[in-house]
XYZ file of N, CA and C in Angstrom:
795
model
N -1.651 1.130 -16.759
C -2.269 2.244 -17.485
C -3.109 3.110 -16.549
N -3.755 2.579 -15.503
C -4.681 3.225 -14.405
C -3.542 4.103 -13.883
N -3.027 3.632 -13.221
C -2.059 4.246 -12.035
C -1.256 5.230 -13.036
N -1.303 5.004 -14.458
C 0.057 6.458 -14.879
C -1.255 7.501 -14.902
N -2.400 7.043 -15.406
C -3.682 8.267 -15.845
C -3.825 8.882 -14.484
N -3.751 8.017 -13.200
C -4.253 8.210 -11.580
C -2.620 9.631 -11.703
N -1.518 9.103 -11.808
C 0.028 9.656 -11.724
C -0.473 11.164 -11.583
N -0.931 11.271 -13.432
C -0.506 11.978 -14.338
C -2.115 13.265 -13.742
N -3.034 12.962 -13.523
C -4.184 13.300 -13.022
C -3.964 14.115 -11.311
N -3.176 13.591 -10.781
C -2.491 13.881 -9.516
C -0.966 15.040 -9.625
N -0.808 15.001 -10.808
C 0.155 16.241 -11.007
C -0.411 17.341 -11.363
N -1.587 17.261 -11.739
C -2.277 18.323 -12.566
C -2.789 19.455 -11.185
N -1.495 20.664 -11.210
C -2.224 21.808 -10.178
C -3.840 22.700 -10.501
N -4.638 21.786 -9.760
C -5.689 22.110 -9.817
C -6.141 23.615 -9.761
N -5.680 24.293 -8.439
C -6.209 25.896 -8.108
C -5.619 26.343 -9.374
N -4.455 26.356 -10.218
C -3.663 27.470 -11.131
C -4.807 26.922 -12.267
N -5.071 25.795 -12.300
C -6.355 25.433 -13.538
C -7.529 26.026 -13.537
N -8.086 26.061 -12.718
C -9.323 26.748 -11.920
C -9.034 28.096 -12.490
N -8.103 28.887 -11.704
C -7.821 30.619 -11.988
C -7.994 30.889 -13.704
N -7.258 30.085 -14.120
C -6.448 30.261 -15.408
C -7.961 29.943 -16.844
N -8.772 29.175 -16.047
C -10.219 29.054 -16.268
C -11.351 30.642 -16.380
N -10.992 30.469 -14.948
C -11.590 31.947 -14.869
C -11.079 33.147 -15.468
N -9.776 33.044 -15.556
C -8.937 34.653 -16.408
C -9.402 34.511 -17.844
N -9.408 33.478 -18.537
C -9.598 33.190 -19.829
C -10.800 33.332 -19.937
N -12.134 33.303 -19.557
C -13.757 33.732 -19.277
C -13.810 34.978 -18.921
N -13.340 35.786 -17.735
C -13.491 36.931 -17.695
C -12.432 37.915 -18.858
N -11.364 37.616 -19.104
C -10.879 38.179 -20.324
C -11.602 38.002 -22.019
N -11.914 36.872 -22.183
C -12.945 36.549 -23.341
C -14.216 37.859 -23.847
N -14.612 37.627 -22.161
C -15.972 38.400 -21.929
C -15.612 39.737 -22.248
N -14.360 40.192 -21.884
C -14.245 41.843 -21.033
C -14.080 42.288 -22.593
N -13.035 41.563 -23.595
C -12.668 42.057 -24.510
C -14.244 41.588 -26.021
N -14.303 40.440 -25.898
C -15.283 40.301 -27.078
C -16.759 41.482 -26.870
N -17.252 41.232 -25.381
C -18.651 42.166 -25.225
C -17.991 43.590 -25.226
N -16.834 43.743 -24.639
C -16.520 45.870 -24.999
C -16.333 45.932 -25.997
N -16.032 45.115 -27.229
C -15.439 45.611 -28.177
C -16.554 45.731 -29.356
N -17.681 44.747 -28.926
C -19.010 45.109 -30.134
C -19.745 46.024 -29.203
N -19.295 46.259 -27.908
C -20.478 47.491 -27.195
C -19.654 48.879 -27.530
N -18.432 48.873 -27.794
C -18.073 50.479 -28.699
C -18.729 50.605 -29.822
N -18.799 49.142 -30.589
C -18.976 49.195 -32.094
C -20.561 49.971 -32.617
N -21.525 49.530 -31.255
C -23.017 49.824 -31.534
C -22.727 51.168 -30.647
N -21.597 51.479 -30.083
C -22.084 52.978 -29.143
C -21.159 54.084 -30.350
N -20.809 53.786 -31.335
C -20.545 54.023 -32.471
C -21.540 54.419 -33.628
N -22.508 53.193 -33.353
C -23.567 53.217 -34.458
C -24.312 54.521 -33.742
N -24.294 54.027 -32.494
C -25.788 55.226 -31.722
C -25.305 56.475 -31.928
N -24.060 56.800 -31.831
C -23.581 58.265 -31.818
C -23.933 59.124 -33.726
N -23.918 58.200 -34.378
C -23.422 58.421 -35.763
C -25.029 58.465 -36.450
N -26.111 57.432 -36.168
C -27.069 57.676 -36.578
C -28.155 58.657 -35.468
N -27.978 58.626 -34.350
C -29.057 59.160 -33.441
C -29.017 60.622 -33.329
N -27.313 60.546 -32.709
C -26.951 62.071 -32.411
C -26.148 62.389 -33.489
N -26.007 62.052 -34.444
C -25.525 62.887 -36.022
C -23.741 63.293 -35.131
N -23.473 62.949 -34.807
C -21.934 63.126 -34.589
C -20.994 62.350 -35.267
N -20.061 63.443 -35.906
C -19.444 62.450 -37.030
C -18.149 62.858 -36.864
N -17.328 62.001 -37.374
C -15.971 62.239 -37.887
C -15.288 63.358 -37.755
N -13.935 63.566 -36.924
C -13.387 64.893 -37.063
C -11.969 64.603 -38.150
N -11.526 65.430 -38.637
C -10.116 65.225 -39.193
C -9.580 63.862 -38.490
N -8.638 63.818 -39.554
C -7.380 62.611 -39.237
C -6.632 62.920 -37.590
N -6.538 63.931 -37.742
C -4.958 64.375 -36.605
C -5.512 64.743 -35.673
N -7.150 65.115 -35.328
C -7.923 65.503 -34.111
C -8.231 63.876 -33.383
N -8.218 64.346 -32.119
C -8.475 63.627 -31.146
C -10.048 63.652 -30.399
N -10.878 62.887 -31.003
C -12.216 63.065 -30.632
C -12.851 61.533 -30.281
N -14.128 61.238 -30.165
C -14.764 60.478 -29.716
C -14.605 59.088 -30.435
N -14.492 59.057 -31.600
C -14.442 58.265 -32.610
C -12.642 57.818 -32.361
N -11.705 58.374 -32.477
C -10.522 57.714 -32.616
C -10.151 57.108 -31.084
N -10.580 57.716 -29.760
C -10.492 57.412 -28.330
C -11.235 55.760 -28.697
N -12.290 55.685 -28.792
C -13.169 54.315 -29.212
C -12.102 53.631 -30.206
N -11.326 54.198 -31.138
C -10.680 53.277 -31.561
C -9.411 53.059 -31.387
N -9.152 53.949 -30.347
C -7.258 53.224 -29.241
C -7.748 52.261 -28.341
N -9.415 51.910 -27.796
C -9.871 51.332 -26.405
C -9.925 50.185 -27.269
N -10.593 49.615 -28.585
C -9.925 48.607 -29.441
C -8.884 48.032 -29.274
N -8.200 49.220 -29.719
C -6.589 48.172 -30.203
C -5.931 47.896 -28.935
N -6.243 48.400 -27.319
C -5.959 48.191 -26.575
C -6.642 46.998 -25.540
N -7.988 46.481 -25.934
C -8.549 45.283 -26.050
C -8.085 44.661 -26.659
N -7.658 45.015 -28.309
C -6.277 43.454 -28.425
C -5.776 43.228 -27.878
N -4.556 43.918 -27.199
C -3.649 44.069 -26.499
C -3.776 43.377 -25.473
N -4.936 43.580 -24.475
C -5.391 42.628 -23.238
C -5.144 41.027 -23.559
N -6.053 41.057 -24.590
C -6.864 40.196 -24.813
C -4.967 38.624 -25.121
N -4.280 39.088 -25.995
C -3.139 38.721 -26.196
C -2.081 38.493 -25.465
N -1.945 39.753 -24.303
C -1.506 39.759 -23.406
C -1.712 38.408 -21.887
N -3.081 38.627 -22.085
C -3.304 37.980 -20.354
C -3.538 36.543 -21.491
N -3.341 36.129 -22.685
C -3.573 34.640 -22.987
C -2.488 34.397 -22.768
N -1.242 35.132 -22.813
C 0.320 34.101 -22.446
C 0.353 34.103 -21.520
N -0.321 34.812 -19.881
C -0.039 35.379 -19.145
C -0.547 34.005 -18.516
N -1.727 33.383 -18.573
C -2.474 32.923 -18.338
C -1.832 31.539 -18.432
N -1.058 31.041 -19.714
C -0.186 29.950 -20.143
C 1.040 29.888 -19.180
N 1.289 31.246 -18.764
C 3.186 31.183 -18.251
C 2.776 30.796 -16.496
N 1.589 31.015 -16.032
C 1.677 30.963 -14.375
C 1.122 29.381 -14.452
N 0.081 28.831 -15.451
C -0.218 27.585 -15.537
C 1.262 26.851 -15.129
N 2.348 26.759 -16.308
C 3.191 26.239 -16.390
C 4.324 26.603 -14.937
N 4.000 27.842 -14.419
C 4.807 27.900 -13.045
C 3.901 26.877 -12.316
N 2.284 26.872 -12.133
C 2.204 25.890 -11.322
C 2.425 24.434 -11.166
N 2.696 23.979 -12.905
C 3.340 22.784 -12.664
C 4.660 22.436 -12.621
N 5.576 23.544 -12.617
C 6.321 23.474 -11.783
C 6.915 23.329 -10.767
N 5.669 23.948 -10.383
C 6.361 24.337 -8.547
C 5.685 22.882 -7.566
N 4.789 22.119 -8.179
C 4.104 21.239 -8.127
C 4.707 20.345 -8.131
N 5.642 20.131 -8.998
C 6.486 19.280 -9.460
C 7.886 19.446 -7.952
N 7.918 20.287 -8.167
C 9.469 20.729 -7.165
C 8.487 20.184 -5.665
N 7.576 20.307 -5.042
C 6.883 19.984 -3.741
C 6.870 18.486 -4.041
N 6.670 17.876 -4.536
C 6.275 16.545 -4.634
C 6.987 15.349 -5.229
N 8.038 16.012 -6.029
C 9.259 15.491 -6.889
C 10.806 15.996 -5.684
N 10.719 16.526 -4.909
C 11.514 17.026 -4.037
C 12.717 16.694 -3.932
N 12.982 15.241 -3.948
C 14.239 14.377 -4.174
C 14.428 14.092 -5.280
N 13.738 14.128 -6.377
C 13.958 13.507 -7.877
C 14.866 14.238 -8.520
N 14.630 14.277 -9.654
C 15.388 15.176 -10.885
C 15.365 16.714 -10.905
N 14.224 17.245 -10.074
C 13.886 18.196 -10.553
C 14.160 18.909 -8.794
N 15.139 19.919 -8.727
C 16.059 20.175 -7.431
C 14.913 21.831 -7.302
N 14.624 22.511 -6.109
C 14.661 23.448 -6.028
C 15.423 24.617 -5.996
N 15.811 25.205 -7.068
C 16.953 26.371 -6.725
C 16.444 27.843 -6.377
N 17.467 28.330 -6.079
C 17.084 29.794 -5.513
C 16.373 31.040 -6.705
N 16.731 30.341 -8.243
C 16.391 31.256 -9.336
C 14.642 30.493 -9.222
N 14.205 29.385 -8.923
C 12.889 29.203 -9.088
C 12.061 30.257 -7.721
N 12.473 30.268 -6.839
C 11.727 30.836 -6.064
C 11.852 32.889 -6.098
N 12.840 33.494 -6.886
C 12.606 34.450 -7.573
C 11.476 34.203 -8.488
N 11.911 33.564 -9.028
C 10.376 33.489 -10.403
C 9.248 33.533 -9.888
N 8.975 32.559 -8.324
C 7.705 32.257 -8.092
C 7.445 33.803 -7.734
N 8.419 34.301 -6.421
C 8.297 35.779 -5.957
C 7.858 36.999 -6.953
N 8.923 36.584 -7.943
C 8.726 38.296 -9.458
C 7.060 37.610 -9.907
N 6.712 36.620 -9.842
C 5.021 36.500 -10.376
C 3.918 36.687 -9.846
N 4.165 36.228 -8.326
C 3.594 37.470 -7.132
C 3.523 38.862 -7.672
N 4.348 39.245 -7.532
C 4.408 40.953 -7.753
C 3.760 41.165 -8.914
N 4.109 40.576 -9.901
C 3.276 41.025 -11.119
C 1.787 40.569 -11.432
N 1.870 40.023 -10.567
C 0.081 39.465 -10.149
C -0.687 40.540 -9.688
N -0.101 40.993 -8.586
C -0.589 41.702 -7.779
C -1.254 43.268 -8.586
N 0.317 43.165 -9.618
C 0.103 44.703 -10.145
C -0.866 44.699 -10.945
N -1.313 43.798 -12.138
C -2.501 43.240 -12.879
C -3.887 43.123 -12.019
N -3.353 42.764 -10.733
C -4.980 43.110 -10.249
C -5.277 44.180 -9.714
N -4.327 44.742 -9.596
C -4.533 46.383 -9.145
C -5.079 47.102 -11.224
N -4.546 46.663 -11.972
C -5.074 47.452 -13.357
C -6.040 46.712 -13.665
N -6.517 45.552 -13.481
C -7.886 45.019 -13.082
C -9.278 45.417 -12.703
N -8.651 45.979 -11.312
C -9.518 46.958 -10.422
C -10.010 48.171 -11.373
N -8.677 48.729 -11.956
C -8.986 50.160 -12.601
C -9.702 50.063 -14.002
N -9.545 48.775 -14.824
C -10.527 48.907 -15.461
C -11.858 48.346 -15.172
N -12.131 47.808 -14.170
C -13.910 47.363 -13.925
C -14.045 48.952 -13.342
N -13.592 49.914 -12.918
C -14.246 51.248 -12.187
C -14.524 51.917 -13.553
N -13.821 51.740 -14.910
C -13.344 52.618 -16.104
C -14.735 51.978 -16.437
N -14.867 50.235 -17.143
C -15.976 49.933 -17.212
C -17.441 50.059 -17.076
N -17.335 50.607 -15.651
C -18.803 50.648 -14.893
C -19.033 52.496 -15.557
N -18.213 53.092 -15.789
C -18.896 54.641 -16.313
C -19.686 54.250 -17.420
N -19.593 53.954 -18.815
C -20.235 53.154 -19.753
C -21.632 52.568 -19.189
N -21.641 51.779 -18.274
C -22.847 51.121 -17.521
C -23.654 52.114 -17.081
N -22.838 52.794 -16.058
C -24.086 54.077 -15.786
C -24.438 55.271 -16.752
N -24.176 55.493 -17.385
C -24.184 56.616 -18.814
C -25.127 55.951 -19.561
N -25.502 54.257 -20.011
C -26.684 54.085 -20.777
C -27.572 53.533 -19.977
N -27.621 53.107 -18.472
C -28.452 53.124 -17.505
C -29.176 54.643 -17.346
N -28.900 55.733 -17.336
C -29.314 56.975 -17.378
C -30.287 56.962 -18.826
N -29.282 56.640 -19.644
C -30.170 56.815 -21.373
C -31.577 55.774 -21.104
N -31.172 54.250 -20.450
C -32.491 53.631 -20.412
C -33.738 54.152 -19.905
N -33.311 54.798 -18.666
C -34.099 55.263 -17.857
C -35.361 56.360 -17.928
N -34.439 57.189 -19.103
C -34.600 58.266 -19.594
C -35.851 57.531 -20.625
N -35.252 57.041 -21.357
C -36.622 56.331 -21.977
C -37.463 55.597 -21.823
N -37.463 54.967 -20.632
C -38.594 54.320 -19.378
C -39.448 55.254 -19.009
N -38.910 56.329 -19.223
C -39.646 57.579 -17.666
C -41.025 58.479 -18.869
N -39.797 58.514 -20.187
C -41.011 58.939 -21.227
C -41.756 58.224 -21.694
N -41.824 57.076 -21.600
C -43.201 56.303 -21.908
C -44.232 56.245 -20.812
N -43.859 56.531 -19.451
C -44.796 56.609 -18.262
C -44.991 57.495 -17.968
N -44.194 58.760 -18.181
C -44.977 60.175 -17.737
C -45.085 60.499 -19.250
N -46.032 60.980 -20.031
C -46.676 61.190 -21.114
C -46.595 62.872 -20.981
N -45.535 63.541 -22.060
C -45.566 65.160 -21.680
C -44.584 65.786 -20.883
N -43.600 64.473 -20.255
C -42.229 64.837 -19.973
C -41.306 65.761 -20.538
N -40.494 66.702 -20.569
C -39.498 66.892 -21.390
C -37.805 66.422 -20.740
N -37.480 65.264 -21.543
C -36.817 64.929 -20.859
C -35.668 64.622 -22.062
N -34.341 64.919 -21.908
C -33.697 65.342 -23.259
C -32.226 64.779 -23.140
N -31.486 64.263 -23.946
C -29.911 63.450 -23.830
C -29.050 64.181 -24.719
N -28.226 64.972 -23.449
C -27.225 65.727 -24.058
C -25.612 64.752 -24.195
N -25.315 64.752 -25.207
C -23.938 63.966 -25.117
C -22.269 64.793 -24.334
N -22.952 66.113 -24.464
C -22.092 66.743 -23.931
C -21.656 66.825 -22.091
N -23.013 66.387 -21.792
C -23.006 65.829 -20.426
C -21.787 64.688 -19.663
N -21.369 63.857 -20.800
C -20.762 62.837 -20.577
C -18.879 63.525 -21.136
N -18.952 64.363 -22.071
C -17.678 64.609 -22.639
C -17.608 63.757 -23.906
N -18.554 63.533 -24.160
C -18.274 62.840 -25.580
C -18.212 63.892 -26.999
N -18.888 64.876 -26.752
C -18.845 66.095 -27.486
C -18.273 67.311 -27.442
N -17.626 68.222 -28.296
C -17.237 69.555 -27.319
C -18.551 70.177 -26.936
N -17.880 71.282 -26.302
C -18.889 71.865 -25.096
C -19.784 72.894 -26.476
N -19.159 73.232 -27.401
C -19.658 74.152 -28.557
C -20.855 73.308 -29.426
N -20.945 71.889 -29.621
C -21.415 71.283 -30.084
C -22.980 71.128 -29.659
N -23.797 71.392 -30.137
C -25.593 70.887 -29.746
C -25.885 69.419 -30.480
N -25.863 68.597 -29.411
C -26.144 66.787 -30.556
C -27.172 66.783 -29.333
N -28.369 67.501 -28.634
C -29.198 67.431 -28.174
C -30.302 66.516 -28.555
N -31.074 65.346 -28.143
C -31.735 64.383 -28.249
C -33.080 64.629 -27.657
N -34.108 64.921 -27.822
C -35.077 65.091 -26.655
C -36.212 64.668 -27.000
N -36.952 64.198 -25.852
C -38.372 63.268 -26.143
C -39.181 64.430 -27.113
N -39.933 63.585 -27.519
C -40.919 64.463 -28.767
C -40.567 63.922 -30.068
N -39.152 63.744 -30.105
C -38.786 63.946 -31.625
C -38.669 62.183 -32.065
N -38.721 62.332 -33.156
C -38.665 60.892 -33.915
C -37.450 60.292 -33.500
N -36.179 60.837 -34.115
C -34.931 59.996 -33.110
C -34.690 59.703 -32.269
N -35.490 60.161 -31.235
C -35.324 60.167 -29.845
C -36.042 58.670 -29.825
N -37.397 58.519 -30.163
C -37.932 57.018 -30.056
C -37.620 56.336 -30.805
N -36.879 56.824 -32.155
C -36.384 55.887 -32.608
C -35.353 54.970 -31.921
N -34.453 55.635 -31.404
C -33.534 55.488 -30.451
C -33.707 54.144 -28.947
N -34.837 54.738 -28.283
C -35.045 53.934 -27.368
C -36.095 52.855 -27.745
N -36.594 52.457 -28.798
C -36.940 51.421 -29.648
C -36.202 50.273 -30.592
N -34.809 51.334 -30.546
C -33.615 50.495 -31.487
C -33.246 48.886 -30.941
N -32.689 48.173 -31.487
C -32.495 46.918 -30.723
C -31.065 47.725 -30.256
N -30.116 48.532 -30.908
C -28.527 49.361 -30.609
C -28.682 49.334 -29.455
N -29.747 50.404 -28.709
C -29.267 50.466 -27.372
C -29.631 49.778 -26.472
N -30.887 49.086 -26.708
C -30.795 47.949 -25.450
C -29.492 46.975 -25.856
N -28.906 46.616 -26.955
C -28.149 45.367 -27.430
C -26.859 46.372 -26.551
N -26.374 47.283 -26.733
C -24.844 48.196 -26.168
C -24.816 47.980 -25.110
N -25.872 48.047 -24.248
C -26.275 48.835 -22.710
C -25.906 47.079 -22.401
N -26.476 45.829 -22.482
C -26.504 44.615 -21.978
C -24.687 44.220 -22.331
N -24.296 44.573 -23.371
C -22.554 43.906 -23.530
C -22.191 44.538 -22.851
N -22.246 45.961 -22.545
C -21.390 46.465 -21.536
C -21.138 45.926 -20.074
N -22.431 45.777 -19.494
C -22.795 44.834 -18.590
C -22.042 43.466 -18.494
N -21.991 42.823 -19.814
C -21.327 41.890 -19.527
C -19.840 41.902 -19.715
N -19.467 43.114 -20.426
C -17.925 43.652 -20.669
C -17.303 43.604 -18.869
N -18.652 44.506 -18.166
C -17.994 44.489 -16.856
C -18.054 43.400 -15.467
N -18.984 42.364 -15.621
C -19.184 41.426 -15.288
C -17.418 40.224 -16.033
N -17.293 40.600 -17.250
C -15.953 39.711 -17.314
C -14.781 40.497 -16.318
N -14.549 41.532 -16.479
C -13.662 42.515 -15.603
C -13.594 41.667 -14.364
N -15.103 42.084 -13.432
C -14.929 41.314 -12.161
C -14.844 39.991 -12.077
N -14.631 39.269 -13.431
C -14.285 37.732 -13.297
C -12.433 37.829 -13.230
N -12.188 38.989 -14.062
C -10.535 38.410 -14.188
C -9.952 39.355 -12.888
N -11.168 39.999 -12.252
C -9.842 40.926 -10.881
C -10.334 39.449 -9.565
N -11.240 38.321 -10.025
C -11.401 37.328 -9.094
C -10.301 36.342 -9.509
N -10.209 36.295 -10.775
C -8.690 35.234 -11.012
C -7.697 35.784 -10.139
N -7.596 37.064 -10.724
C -5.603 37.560 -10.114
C -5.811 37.452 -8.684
N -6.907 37.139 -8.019
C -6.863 37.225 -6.578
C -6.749 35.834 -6.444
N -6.976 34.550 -7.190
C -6.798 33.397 -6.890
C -5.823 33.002 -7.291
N -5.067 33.656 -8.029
C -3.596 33.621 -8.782
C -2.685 34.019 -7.655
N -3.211 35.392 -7.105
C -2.564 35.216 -5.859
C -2.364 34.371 -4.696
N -3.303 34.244 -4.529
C -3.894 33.211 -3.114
C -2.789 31.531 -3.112
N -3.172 31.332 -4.842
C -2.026 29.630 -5.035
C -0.271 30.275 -5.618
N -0.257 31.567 -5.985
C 1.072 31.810 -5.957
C 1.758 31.709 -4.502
N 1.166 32.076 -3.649
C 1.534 32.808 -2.418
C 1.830 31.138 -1.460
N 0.897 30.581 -1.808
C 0.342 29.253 -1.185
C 2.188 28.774 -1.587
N 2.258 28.567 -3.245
C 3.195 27.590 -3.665
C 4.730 28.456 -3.083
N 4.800 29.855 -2.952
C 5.488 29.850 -2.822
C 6.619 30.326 -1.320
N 4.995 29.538 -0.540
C 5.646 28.870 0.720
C 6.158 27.637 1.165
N 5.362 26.854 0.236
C 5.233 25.874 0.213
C 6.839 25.381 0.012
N 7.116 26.048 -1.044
C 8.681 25.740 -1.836
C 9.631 26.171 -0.850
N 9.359 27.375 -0.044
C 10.393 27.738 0.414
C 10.671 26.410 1.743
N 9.232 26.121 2.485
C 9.651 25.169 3.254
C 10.532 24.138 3.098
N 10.058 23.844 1.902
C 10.787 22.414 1.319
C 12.104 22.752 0.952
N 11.901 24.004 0.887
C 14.341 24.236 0.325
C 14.335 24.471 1.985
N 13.983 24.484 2.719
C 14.789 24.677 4.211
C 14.450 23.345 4.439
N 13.347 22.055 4.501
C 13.804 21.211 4.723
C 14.407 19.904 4.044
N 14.822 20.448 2.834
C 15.366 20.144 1.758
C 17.210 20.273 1.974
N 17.324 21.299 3.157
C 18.610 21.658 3.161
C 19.469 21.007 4.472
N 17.952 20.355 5.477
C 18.149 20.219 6.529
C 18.358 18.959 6.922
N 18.293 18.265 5.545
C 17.850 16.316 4.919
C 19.533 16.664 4.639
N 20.128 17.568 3.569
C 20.997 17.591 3.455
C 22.268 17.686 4.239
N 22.080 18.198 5.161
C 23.080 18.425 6.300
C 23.073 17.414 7.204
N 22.041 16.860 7.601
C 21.752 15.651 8.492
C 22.431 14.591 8.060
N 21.977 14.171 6.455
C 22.988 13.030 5.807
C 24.379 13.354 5.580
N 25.085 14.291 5.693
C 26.231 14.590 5.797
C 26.810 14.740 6.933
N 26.256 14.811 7.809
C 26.574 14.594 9.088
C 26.793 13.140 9.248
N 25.567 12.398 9.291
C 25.548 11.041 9.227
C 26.657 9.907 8.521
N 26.868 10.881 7.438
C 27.735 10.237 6.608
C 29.170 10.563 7.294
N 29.666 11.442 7.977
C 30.824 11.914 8.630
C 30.831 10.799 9.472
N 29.878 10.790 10.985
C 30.255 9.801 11.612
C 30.497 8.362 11.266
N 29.868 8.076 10.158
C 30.029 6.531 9.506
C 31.934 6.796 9.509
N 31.958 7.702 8.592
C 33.573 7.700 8.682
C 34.602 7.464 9.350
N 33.811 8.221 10.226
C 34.728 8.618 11.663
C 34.793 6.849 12.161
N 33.527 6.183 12.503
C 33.441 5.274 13.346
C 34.413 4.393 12.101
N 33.890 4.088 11.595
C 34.413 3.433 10.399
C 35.996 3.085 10.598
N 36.555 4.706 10.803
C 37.725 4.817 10.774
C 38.917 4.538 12.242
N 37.833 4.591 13.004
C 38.418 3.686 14.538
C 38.289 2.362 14.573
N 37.105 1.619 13.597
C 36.925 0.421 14.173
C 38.694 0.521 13.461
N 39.202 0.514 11.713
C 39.977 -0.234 11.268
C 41.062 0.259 12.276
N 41.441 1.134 13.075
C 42.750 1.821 13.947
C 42.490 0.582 14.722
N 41.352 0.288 15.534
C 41.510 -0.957 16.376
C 42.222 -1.874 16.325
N 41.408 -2.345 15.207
C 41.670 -3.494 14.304
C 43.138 -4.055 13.744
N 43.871 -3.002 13.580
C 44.798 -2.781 12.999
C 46.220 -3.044 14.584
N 45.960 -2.448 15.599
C 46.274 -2.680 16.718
C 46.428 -3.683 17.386
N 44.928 -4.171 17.387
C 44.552 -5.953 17.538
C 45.633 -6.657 17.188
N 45.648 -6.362 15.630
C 46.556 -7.389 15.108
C 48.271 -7.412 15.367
């Protein structure tokens, strides 16, 4: 019972566990904290700056926030099989290095697979990259708003004012002007909304740079295994030729002793 748990414990590809750890934490993060930090940068827009609703068929602030949703499902669904299918390549390929002679043969369609998952690794951490840069605008846009309301509680008589149009969240025709003095304005930087938005985002983008650190360790043990494999089909091929060789001369000799033999007699 030791030695199958020791076996079975010793098959288990550790680095693809590790990654697949980390993708599932930084994806968790990226999608659960962005998706309640739209929800309160929703609330802030709707109660602070009175910006509301355009028609059905217009394309404004409110429906953009709600394609970056359904496209956080999407992630979120996406990188969980994604996450399941390279696990299961690594115990594969794990299996093929260490099982080498057994049941389980290396063929030329496994080391495509390992190769096409490379590539598509690679490309995920390149859209990785692009959303922690997409991420971090959000971060600095209510880092500005914090600041902004740091600066009016210490300079007393400031005029210091939050235009939404600054960012493109508004048209340019629109006045949703915010400015110290007025009640919303402290209401605002008193709210639990925006300190609570401003911190998920943070951690929306803190998961980001957890899952562009997976696909780089996804890379690192793809790349690993799938040298690894290739060695072993060249000396996998080279076991093969040797014993067939070997096995020829048995023949051969084999086949003079009985000519001898046969002579002898």
């Amino acid at each position: 019972m030791r030695c199958c748990c020791i076996k079975c414990l010793g098959g288990i590809p550790y680095p693809s566990l590790i990654a697949t750890i980390l993708l599932y934490a930084g994806v968790a993060l990226f999608c659960g904290c962005g998706h309640e930090a739209l929800s309160g940068t929703v609330t802030i827009l709707q109660n602070y700056f009175e910006v509301v609703r355009g028609p059905v068929d217009s394309l404004d602030v409110f429906t953009m926030i709600d394609i970056i949703k359904y496209v956080i499902y999407g992630i979120a669904s996406a990188f969980f099989v994604y996450g399941i299918l390279l696990m299961v390549e690594g115990f594969f390929t794990s299996g093929a290095i260490k099982d080498l002679y057994g049941d389980f043969k290396i063929t030329t369609c496994g080391r495509c697979v390992s190769a096409w998952f490379i590539m598509l690794t690679y490309i995920f951490m390149l859209a990785w990259l692009g959303v922690t840069a997409f991420t971090s605008l959000p971060v600095f846009m209510y880092f500005n708003i914090w600041t902004i309301c740091q600066n009016t509680t210490i300079l007393e008589g400031a005029t210091l004012c939050l235009d939404p149009r600054q960012y493109g969240i508004v048209p340019i025709g629109e006045g949703k002007t915010v400015c110290a003095g007025s009640e919303k304005f402290y209401k605002m930087c008193e709210s639990n909304e925006l300190d609570m938005t401003f911190h998920l985002f943070i951690c929306a983008l803190a998961g980001a740079g957890a899952a562009v650190i997976a696909m780089i360790h996804y890379l690192m043990v793809l790349s690993a295994n799938w040298a690894y494999v290739k060695d072993a089909c060249r000396m996998q091929k080279y076991e093969d030729i040797k014993s067939k060789e070997e096995q020829e001369l048995h023949d051969i000799h084999s086949t003079r002793s009985k000519e001898r033999l046969n002579a002898y007699t």
